[in-house]
Tab-separated table of C-alpha atoms and ligand atoms in Angstrom:
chain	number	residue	atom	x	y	z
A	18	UNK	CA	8.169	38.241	-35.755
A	19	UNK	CA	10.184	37.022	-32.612
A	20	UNK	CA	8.634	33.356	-31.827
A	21	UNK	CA	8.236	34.179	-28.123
A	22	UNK	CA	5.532	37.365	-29.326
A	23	UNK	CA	4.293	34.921	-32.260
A	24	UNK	CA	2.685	32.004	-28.941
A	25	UNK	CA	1.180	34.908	-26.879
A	26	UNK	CA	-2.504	35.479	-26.964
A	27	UNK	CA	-3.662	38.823	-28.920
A	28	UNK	CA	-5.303	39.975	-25.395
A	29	UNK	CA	-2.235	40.909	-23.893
A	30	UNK	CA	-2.307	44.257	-25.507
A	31	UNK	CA	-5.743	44.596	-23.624
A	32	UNK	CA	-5.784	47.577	-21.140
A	33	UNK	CA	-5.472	45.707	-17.922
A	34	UNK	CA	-8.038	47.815	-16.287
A	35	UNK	CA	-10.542	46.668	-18.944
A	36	UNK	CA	-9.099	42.911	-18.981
A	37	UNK	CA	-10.573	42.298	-15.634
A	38	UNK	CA	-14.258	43.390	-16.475
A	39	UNK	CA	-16.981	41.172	-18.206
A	40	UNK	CA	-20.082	42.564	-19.816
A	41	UNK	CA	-22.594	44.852	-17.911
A	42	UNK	CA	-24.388	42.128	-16.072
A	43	UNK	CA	-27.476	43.726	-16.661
A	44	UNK	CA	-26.971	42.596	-20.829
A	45	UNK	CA	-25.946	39.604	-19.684
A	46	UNK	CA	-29.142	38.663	-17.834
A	47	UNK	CA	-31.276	39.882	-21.001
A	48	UNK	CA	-29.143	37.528	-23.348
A	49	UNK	CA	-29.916	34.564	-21.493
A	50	UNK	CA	-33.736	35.577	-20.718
A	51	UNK	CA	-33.753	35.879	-24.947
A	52	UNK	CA	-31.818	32.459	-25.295
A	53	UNK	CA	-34.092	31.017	-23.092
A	54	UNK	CA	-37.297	32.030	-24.388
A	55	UNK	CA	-35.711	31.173	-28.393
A	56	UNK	CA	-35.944	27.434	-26.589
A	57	UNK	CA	-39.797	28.053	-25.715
A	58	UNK	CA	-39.384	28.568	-21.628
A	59	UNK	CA	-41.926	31.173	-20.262
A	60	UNK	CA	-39.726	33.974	-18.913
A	61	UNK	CA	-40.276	36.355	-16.426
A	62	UNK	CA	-38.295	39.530	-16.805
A	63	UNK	CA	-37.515	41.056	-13.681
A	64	UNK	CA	-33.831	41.335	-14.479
A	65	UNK	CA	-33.505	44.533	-17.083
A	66	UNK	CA	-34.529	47.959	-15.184
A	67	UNK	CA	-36.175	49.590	-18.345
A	68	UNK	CA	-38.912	52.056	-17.722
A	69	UNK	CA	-42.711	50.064	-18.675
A	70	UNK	CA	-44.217	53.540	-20.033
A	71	UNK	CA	-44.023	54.853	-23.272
A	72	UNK	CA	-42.606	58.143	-24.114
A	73	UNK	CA	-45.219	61.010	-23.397
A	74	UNK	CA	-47.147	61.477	-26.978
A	75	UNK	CA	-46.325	64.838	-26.960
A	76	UNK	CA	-42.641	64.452	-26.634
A	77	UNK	CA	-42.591	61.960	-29.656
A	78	UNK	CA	-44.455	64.678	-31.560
A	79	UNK	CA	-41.271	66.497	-30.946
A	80	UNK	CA	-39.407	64.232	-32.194
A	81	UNK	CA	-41.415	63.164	-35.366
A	82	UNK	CA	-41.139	67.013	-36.358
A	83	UNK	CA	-37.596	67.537	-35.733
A	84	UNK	CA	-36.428	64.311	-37.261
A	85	UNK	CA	-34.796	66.554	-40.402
A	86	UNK	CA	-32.358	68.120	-37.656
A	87	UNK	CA	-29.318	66.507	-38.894
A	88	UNK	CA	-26.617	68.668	-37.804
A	89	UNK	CA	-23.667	68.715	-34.977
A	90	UNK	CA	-24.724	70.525	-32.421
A	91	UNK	CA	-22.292	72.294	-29.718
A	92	UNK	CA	-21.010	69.604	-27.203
A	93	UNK	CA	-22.611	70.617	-24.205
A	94	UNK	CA	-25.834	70.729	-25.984
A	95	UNK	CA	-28.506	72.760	-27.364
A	96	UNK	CA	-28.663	76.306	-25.763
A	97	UNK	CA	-32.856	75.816	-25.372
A	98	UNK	CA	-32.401	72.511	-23.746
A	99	UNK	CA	-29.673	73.750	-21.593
A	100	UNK	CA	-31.534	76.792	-20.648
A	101	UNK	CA	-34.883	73.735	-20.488
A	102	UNK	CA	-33.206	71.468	-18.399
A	103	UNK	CA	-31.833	73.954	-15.917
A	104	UNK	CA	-34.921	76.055	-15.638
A	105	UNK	CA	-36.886	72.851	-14.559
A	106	UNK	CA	-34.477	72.037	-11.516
A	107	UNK	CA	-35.001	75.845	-10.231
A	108	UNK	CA	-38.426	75.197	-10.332
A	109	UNK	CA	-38.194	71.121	-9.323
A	110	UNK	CA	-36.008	71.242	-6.806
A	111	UNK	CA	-35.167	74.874	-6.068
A	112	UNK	CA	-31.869	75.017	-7.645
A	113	UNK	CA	-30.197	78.205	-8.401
A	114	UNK	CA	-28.844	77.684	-11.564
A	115	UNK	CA	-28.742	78.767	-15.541
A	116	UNK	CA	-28.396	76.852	-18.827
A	117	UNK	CA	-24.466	77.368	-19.030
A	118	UNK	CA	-24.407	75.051	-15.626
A	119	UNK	CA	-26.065	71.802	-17.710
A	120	UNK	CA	-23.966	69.243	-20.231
A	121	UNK	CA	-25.940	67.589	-22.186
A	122	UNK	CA	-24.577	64.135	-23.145
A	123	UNK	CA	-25.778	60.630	-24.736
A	124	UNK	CA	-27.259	59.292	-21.146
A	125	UNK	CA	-26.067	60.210	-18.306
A	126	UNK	CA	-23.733	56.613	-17.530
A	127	UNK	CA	-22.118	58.437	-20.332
A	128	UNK	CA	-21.800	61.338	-18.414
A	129	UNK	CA	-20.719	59.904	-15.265
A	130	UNK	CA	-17.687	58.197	-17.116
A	131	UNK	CA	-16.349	61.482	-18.343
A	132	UNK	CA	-16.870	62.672	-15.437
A	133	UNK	CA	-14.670	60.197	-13.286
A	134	UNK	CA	-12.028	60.595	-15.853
A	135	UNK	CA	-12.037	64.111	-15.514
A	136	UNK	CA	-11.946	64.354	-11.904
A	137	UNK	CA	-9.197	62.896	-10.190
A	138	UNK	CA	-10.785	61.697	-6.741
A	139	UNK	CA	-11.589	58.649	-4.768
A	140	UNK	CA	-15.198	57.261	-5.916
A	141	UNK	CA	-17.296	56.724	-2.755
A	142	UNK	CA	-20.111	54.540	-3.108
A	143	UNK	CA	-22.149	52.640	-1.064
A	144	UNK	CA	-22.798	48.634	-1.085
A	145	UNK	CA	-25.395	47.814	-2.994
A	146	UNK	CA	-25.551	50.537	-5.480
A	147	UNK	CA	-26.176	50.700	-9.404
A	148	UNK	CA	-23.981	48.136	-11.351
A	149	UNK	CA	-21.801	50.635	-13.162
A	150	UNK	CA	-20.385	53.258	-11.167
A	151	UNK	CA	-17.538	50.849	-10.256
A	152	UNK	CA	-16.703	49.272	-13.309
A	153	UNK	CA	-16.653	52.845	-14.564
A	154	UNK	CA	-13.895	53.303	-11.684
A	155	UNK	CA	-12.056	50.669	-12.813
A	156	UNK	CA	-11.829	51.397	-16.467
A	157	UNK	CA	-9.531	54.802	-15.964
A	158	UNK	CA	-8.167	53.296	-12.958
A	159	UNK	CA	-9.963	54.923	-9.708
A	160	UNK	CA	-9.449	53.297	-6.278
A	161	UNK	CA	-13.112	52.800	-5.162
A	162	UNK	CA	-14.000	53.075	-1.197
A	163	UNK	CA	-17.549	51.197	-0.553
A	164	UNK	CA	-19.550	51.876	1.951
A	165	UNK	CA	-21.271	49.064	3.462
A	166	UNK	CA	-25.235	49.272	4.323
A	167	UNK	CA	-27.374	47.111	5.916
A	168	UNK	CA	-30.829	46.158	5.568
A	169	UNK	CA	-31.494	47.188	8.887
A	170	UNK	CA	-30.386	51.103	7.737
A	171	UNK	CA	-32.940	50.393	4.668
A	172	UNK	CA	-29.485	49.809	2.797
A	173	UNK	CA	-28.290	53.987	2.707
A	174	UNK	CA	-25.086	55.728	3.943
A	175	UNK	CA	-25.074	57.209	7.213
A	176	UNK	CA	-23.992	60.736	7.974
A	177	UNK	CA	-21.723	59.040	10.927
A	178	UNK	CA	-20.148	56.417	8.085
A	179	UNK	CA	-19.119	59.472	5.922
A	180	UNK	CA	-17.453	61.350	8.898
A	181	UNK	CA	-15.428	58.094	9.835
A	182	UNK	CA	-14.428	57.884	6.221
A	183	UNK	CA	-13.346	61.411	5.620
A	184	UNK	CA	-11.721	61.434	8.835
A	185	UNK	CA	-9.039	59.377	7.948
A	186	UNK	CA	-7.958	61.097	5.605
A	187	UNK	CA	-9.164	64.560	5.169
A	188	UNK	CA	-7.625	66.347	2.434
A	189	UNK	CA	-8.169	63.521	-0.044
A	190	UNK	CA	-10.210	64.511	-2.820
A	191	UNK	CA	-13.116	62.418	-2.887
A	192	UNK	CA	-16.224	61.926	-5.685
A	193	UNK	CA	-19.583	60.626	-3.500
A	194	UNK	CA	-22.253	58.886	-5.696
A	195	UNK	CA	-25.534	59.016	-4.181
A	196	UNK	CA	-28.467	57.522	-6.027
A	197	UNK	CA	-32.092	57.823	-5.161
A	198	UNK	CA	-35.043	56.582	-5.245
A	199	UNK	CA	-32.423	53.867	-5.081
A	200	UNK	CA	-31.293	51.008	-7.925
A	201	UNK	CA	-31.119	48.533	-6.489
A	202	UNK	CA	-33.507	48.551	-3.244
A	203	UNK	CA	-36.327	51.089	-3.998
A	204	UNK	CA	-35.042	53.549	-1.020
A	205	UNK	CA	-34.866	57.343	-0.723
A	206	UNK	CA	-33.426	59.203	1.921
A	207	UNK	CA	-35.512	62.048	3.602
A	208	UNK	CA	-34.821	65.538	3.698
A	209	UNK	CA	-33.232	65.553	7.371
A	210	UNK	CA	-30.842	63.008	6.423
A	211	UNK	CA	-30.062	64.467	3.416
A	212	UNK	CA	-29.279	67.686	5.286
A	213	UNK	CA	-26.996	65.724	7.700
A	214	UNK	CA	-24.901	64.388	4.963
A	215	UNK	CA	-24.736	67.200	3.182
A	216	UNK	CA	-23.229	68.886	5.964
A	217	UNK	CA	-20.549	66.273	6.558
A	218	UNK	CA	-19.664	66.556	2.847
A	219	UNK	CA	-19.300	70.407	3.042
A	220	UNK	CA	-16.846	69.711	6.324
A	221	UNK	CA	-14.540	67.662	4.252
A	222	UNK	CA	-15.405	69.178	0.463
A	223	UNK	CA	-16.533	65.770	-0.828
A	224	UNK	CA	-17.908	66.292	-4.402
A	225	UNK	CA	-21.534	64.681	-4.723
A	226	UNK	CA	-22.895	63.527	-7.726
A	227	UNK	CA	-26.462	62.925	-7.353
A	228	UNK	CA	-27.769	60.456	-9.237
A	229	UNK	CA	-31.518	61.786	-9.443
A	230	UNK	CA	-32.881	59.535	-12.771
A	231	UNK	CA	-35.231	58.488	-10.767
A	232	UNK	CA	-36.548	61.705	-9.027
A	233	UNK	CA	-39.873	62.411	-10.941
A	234	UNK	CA	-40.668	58.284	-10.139
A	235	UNK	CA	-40.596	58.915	-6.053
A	236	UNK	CA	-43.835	56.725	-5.302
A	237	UNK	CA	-45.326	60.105	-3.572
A	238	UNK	CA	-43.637	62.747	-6.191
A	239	UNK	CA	-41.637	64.059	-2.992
A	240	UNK	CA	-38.010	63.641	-4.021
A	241	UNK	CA	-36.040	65.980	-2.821
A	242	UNK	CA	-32.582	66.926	-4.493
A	243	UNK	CA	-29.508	67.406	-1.994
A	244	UNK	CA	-28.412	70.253	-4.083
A	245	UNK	CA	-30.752	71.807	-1.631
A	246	UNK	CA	-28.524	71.855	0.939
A	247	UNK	CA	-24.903	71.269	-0.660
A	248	UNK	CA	-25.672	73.731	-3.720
A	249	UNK	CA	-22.117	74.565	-4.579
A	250	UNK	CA	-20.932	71.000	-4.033
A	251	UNK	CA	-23.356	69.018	-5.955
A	252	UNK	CA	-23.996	68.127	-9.257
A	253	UNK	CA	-27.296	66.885	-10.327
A	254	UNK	CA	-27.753	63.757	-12.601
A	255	UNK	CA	-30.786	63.181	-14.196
A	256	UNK	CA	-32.002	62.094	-18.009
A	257	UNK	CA	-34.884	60.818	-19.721
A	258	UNK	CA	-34.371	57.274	-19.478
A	259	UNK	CA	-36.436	56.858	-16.655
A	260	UNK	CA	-39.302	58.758	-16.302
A	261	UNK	CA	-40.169	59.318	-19.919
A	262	UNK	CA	-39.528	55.990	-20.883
A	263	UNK	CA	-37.011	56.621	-23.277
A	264	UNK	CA	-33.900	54.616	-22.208
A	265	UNK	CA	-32.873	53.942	-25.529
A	266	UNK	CA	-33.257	57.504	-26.774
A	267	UNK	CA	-29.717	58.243	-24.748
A	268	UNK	CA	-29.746	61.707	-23.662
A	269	UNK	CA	-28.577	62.463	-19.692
A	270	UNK	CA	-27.962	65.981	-17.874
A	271	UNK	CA	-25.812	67.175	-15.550
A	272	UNK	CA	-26.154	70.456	-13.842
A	273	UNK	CA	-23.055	71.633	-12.316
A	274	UNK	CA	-22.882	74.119	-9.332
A	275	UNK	CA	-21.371	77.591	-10.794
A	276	UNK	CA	-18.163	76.965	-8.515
A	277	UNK	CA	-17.735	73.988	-10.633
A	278	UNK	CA	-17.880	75.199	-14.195
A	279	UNK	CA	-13.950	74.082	-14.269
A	280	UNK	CA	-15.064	70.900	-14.273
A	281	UNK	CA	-18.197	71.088	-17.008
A	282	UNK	CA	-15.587	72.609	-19.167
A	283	UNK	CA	-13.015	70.262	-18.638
A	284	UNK	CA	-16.109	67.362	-19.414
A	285	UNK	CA	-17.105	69.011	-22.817
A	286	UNK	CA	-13.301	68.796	-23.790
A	287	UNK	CA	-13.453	64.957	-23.337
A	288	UNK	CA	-17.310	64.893	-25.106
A	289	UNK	CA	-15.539	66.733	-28.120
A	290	UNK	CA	-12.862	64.545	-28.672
A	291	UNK	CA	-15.029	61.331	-28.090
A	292	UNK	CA	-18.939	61.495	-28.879
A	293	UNK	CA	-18.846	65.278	-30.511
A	294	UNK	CA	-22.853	66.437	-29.448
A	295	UNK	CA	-25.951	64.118	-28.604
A	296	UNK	CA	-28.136	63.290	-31.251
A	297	UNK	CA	-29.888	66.746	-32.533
A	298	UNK	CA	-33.785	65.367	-33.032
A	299	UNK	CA	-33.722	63.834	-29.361
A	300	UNK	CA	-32.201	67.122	-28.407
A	301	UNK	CA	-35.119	68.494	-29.865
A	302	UNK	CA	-37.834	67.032	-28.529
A	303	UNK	CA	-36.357	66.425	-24.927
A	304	UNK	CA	-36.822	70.319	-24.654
A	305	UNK	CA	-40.543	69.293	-24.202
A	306	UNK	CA	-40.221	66.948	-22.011
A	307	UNK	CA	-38.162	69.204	-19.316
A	308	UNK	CA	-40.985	71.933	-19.887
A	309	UNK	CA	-43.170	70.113	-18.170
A	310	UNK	CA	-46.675	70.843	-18.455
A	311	UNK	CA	-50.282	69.164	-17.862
A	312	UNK	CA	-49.873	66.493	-20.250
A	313	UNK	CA	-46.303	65.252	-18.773
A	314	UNK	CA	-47.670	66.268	-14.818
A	315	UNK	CA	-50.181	63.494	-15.392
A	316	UNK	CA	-48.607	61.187	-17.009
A	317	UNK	CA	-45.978	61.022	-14.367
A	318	UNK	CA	-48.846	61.042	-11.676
A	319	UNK	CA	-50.425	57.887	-13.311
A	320	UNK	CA	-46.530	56.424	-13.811
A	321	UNK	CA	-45.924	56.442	-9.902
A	322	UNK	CA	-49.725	55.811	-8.727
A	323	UNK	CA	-48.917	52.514	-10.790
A	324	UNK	CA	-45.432	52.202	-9.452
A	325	UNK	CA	-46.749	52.665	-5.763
A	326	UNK	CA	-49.355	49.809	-5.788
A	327	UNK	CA	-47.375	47.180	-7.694
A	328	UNK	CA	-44.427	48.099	-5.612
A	329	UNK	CA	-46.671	47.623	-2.352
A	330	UNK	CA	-47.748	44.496	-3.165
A	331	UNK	CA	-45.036	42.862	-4.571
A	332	UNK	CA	-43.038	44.372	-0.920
A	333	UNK	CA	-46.118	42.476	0.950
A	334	UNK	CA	-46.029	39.320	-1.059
A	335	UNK	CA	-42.271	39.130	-0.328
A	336	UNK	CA	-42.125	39.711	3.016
A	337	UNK	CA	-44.641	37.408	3.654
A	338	UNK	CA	-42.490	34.618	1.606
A	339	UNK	CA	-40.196	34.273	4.350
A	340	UNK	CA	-37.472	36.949	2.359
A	341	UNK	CA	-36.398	40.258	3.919
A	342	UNK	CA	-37.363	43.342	2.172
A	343	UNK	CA	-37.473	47.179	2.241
A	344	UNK	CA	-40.185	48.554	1.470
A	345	UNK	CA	-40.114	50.705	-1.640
A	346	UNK	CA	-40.596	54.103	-1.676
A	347	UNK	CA	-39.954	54.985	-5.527
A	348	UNK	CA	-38.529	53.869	-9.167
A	349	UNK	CA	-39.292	50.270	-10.005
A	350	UNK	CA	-37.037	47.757	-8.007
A	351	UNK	CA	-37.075	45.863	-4.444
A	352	UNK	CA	-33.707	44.568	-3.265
A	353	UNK	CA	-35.128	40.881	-1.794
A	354	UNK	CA	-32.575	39.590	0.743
A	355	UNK	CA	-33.194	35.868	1.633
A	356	UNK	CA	-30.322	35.721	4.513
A	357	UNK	CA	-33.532	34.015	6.778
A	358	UNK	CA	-33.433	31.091	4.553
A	359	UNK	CA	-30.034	31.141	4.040
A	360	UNK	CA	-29.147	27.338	5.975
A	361	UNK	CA	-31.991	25.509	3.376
A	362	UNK	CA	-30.477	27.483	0.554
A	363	UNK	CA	-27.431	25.944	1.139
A	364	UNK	CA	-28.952	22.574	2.149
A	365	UNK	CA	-29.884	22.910	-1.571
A	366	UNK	CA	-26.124	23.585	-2.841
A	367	UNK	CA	-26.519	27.513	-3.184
A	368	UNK	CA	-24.071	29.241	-1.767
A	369	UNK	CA	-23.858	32.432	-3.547
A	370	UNK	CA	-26.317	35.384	-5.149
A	371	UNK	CA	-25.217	34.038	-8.577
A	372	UNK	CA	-26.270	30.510	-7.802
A	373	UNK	CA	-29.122	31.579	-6.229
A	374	UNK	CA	-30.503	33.999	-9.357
A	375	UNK	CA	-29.483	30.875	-11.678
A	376	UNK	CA	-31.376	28.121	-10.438
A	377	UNK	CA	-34.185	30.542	-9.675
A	378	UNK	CA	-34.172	31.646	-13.479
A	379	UNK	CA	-33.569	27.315	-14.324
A	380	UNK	CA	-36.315	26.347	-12.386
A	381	UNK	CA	-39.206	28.690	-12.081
A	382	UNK	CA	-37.986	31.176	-15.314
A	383	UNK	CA	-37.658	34.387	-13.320
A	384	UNK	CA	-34.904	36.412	-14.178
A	385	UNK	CA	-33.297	38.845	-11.121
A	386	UNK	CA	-29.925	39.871	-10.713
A	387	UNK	CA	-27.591	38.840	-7.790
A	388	UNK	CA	-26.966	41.246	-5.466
A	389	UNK	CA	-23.141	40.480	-5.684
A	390	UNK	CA	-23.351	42.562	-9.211
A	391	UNK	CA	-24.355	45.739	-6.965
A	392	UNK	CA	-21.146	45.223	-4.759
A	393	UNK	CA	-22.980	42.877	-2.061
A	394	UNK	CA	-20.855	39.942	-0.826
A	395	UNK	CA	-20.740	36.989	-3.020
A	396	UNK	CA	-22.085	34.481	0.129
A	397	UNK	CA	-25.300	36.788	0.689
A	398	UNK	CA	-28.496	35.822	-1.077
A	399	UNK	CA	-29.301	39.017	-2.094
A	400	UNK	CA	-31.194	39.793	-5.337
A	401	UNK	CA	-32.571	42.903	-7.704
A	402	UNK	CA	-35.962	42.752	-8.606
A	403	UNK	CA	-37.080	44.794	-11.498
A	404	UNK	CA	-40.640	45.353	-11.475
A	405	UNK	CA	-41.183	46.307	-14.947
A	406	UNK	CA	-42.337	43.126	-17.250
A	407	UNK	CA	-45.922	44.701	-17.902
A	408	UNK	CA	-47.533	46.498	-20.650
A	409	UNK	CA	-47.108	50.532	-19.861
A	410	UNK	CA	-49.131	51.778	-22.173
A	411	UNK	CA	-52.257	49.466	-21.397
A	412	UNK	CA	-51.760	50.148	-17.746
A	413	UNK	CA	-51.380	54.180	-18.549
A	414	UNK	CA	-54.722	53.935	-20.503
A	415	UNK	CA	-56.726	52.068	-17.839
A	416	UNK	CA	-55.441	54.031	-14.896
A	417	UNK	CA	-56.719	57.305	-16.461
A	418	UNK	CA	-60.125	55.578	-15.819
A	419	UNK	CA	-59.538	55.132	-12.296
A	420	UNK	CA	-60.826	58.881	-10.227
A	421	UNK	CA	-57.507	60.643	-9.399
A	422	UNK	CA	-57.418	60.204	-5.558
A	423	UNK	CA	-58.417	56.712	-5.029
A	424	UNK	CA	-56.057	53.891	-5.150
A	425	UNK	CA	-55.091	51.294	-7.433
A	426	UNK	CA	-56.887	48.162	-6.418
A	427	UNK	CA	-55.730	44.523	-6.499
A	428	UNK	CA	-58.176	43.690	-9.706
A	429	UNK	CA	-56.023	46.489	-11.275
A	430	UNK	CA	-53.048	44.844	-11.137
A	431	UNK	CA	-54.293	41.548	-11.820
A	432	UNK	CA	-55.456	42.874	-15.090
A	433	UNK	CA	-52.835	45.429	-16.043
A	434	UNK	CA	-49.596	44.005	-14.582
A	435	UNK	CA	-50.633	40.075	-14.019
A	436	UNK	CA	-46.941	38.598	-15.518
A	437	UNK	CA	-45.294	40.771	-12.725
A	438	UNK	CA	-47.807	39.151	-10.071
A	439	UNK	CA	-47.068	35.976	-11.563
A	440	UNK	CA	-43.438	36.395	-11.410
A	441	UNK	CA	-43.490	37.039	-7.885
A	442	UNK	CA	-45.883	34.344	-6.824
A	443	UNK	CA	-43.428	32.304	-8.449
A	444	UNK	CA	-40.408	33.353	-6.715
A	445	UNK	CA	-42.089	33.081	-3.452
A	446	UNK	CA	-43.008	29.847	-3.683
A	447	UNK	CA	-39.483	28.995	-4.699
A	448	UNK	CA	-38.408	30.779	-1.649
A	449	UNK	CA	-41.232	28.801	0.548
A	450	UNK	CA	-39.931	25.618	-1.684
A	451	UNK	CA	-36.441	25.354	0.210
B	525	LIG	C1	-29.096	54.402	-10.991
B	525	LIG	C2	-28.911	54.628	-12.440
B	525	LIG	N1	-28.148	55.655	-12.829
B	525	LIG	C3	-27.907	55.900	-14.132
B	525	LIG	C4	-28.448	55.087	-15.112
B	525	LIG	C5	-28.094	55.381	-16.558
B	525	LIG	O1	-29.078	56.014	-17.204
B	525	LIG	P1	-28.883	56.624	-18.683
B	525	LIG	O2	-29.861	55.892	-19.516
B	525	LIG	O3	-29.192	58.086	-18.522
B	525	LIG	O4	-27.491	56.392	-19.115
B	525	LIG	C6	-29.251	54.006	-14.752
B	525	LIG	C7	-29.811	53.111	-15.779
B	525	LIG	O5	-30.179	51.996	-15.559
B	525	LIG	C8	-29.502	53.778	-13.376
B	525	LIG	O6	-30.268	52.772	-12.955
């Protein structure tokens, strides 16, 4: 071997698009939190966005009984979930569509990589928004246009923002990501503004992908899917990590406008040369959870009545800590920014999200994630706050004991989701602290 090849590191034949990334910072927060608590620190885990709730009973029947399925099945999935899947958005979110315009696939971030292979567009996404739709970009090399938000605009796009973008260049062919309820900041966008956008993306043919994973978890069950109003330029994302608590059981959808079958096809020819079909028994039994019924109706009502008075009063506890906040209006998270005591944060050295999230998790042992990992600047004291580090299936149990239409009261979530109270006590006095 030539000397000069024989001194150079092995990572040089890294793909440079891959060489620049580090780990999911998401993992990386949950490695630490584990190292951390191996050395005997109390941790609170606000960092990981993993649904509290266990899976619906009746959906792990499903599974139980179909765990013999062992075969490959076709690569844009199972006909009966397909026809499953797409049936519940005609009747969710008044979608006209049929089970040959859903791909099935093994979650959807899986999903959403294909698909920004596949499509050869600009990715449009706004600043803060969910920690891997850029890396995703950068992995097969997309040029990435965010869109910055402010708290003041409860951190979402603007009709006005996507004109002045599109503008510019009209004919470019561009891939929008919109996500809500939102990860990071707990927002949702309203039906009028989700008309107004949609009409600005017809004008200039911008592809939406609408990340919808967590519709069903909109504090007041009123999400509303912009396919409504940009049917034959949206595609729907959605899955069961979120709602049914079954993150780890990988399976995502995407329902495709008919216009766009080109594009599911061209999707499921990636799938079959990489992953080949989503696992058959979760297949199976994820036909029952997108048939719907009495069983999964309430368990999602109890899921957001919980959601709606721990997010409340964690939004009220922050605010009053001397932190910015908007107030959450579905999934599990609150986007804290701490700009107002930004001059004492520095006083105290901190002069980035990163810092900030570190010495919070060093000294009081709650874990958030910077808002620089959702595409904020590095120099604002942003931060993601998870609100998930409570048993689900207690809290499920005791809220079926509360009547229907009254609310959750304080001495609920004292009882039911005290290490999340805790957590947040914690961080506010930190915040008081500096
Ligand atoms: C906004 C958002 N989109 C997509 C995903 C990916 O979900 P899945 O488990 O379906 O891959 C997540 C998971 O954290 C998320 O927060």
């Amino acid at each position: 071997m030539p000397r000069s090849r024989q001194r150079t590191s092995p990572e040089v034949n890294l793909n440079l698009n891959v060489r620049r990334l580090g780990q999911s910072a998401t993992l990386v927060i949950n490695e630490r939190c584990a190292e951390l608590r191996r050395e005997g620190r109390e941790i609170y885990r606000f960092g990981l966005g993993q649904s509290p709730f266990p899976v619906p009973a009746c959906v792990v029947e499903e599974l139980r009984s179909h765990a013999f399925e062992k075969d490959y099945l076709a690569v844009k999935g199972l006909r009966e979930l397909r026809d499953a899947v797409a049936n519940y958005h005609r009747l969710r979110d008044d979608i006209d569509c049929a089970g040959d315009d859903v791909m099935v696939g093994p979650g959807s971030k899986e999903l959403m990589f294909i698909l920004q292979l596949v499509y050869y567009g600009e990715l449009v996404i706004p600043t803060p928004s969910w920690v891997s739709y850029a890396p995703q970009a950068h992995i097969v090399g997309r040029a990435i246009h965010w869109v910055q938000t402010t708290f003041e605009n409860c951190w979402r796009i603007t009709p006005d923002q996507l004109e002045a973008l599109c503008k510019v260049d009209p004919q470019r062919p561009r891939l929008l990501i919109l996500n809500y309820p939102d990860n990071p900041s707990g927002e949702s966008y309203e039906s009028d503004e989700l008309r107004a956008l949609a009409k600005v993306a017809r004008r200039y043919k911008v592809l939406i992908l609408s990340d919808e994973i967590y519709g069903e978890l909109h504090h007041r069950g009123q999400h509303v899917s912009i396919a409504r109003y940009y049917p034959e330029g949206t595609i729907v994302s959605g899955g069961l990590s979120k709602w049914c608590g079954a993150g780890g059981w990988r399976l995502g959808t995407f329902t495709f406008p008919r216009q766009l079958r080109w594009l599911l096809d061209a999707m499921a020819v990636v799938a079959s040369e990489t992953y080949t079909s989503t696992s058959a028994p979760i297949q199976y039994a994820a036909i029952r959870a997108f048939e719907g019924g009495l069983e999964i109706e309430r368990y999602l009502h109890q899921s957001r009545r919980i959601l709606r008075a721990l997010g409340q009063a964690l939004y009220q506890a922050v605010e009053k800590s001397g932190a910015r906040v908007a107030k959450p209006r579905g999934g599990f998270y609150l986007f804290p920014d701490l700009t107002p005591v930004a001059g004492p944060l520095r006083a105290r050295g901190i002069q980035t999200s990163r810092e900030l999230c570190h010495r919070l998790l060093e000294e009081t042992g709650v874990a958030m994630l910077p808002g620089s990992d959702f595409g904020r600047p590095d120099d604002e004291f942003t931060t993601r706050m998870a609100y998930v580090d409570f048993d689900g299936a207690r809290a499920l149990v005791a809220a079926e004991g509360v009547p229907l239409d009254s609310r959750l009261e304080r001495t609920f979530l004292t009882t039911y989701c005290e290490r999340v109270l805790k957590g947040c006590d914690l961080f506010c006095d930190w915040i008081g602290a500096v």
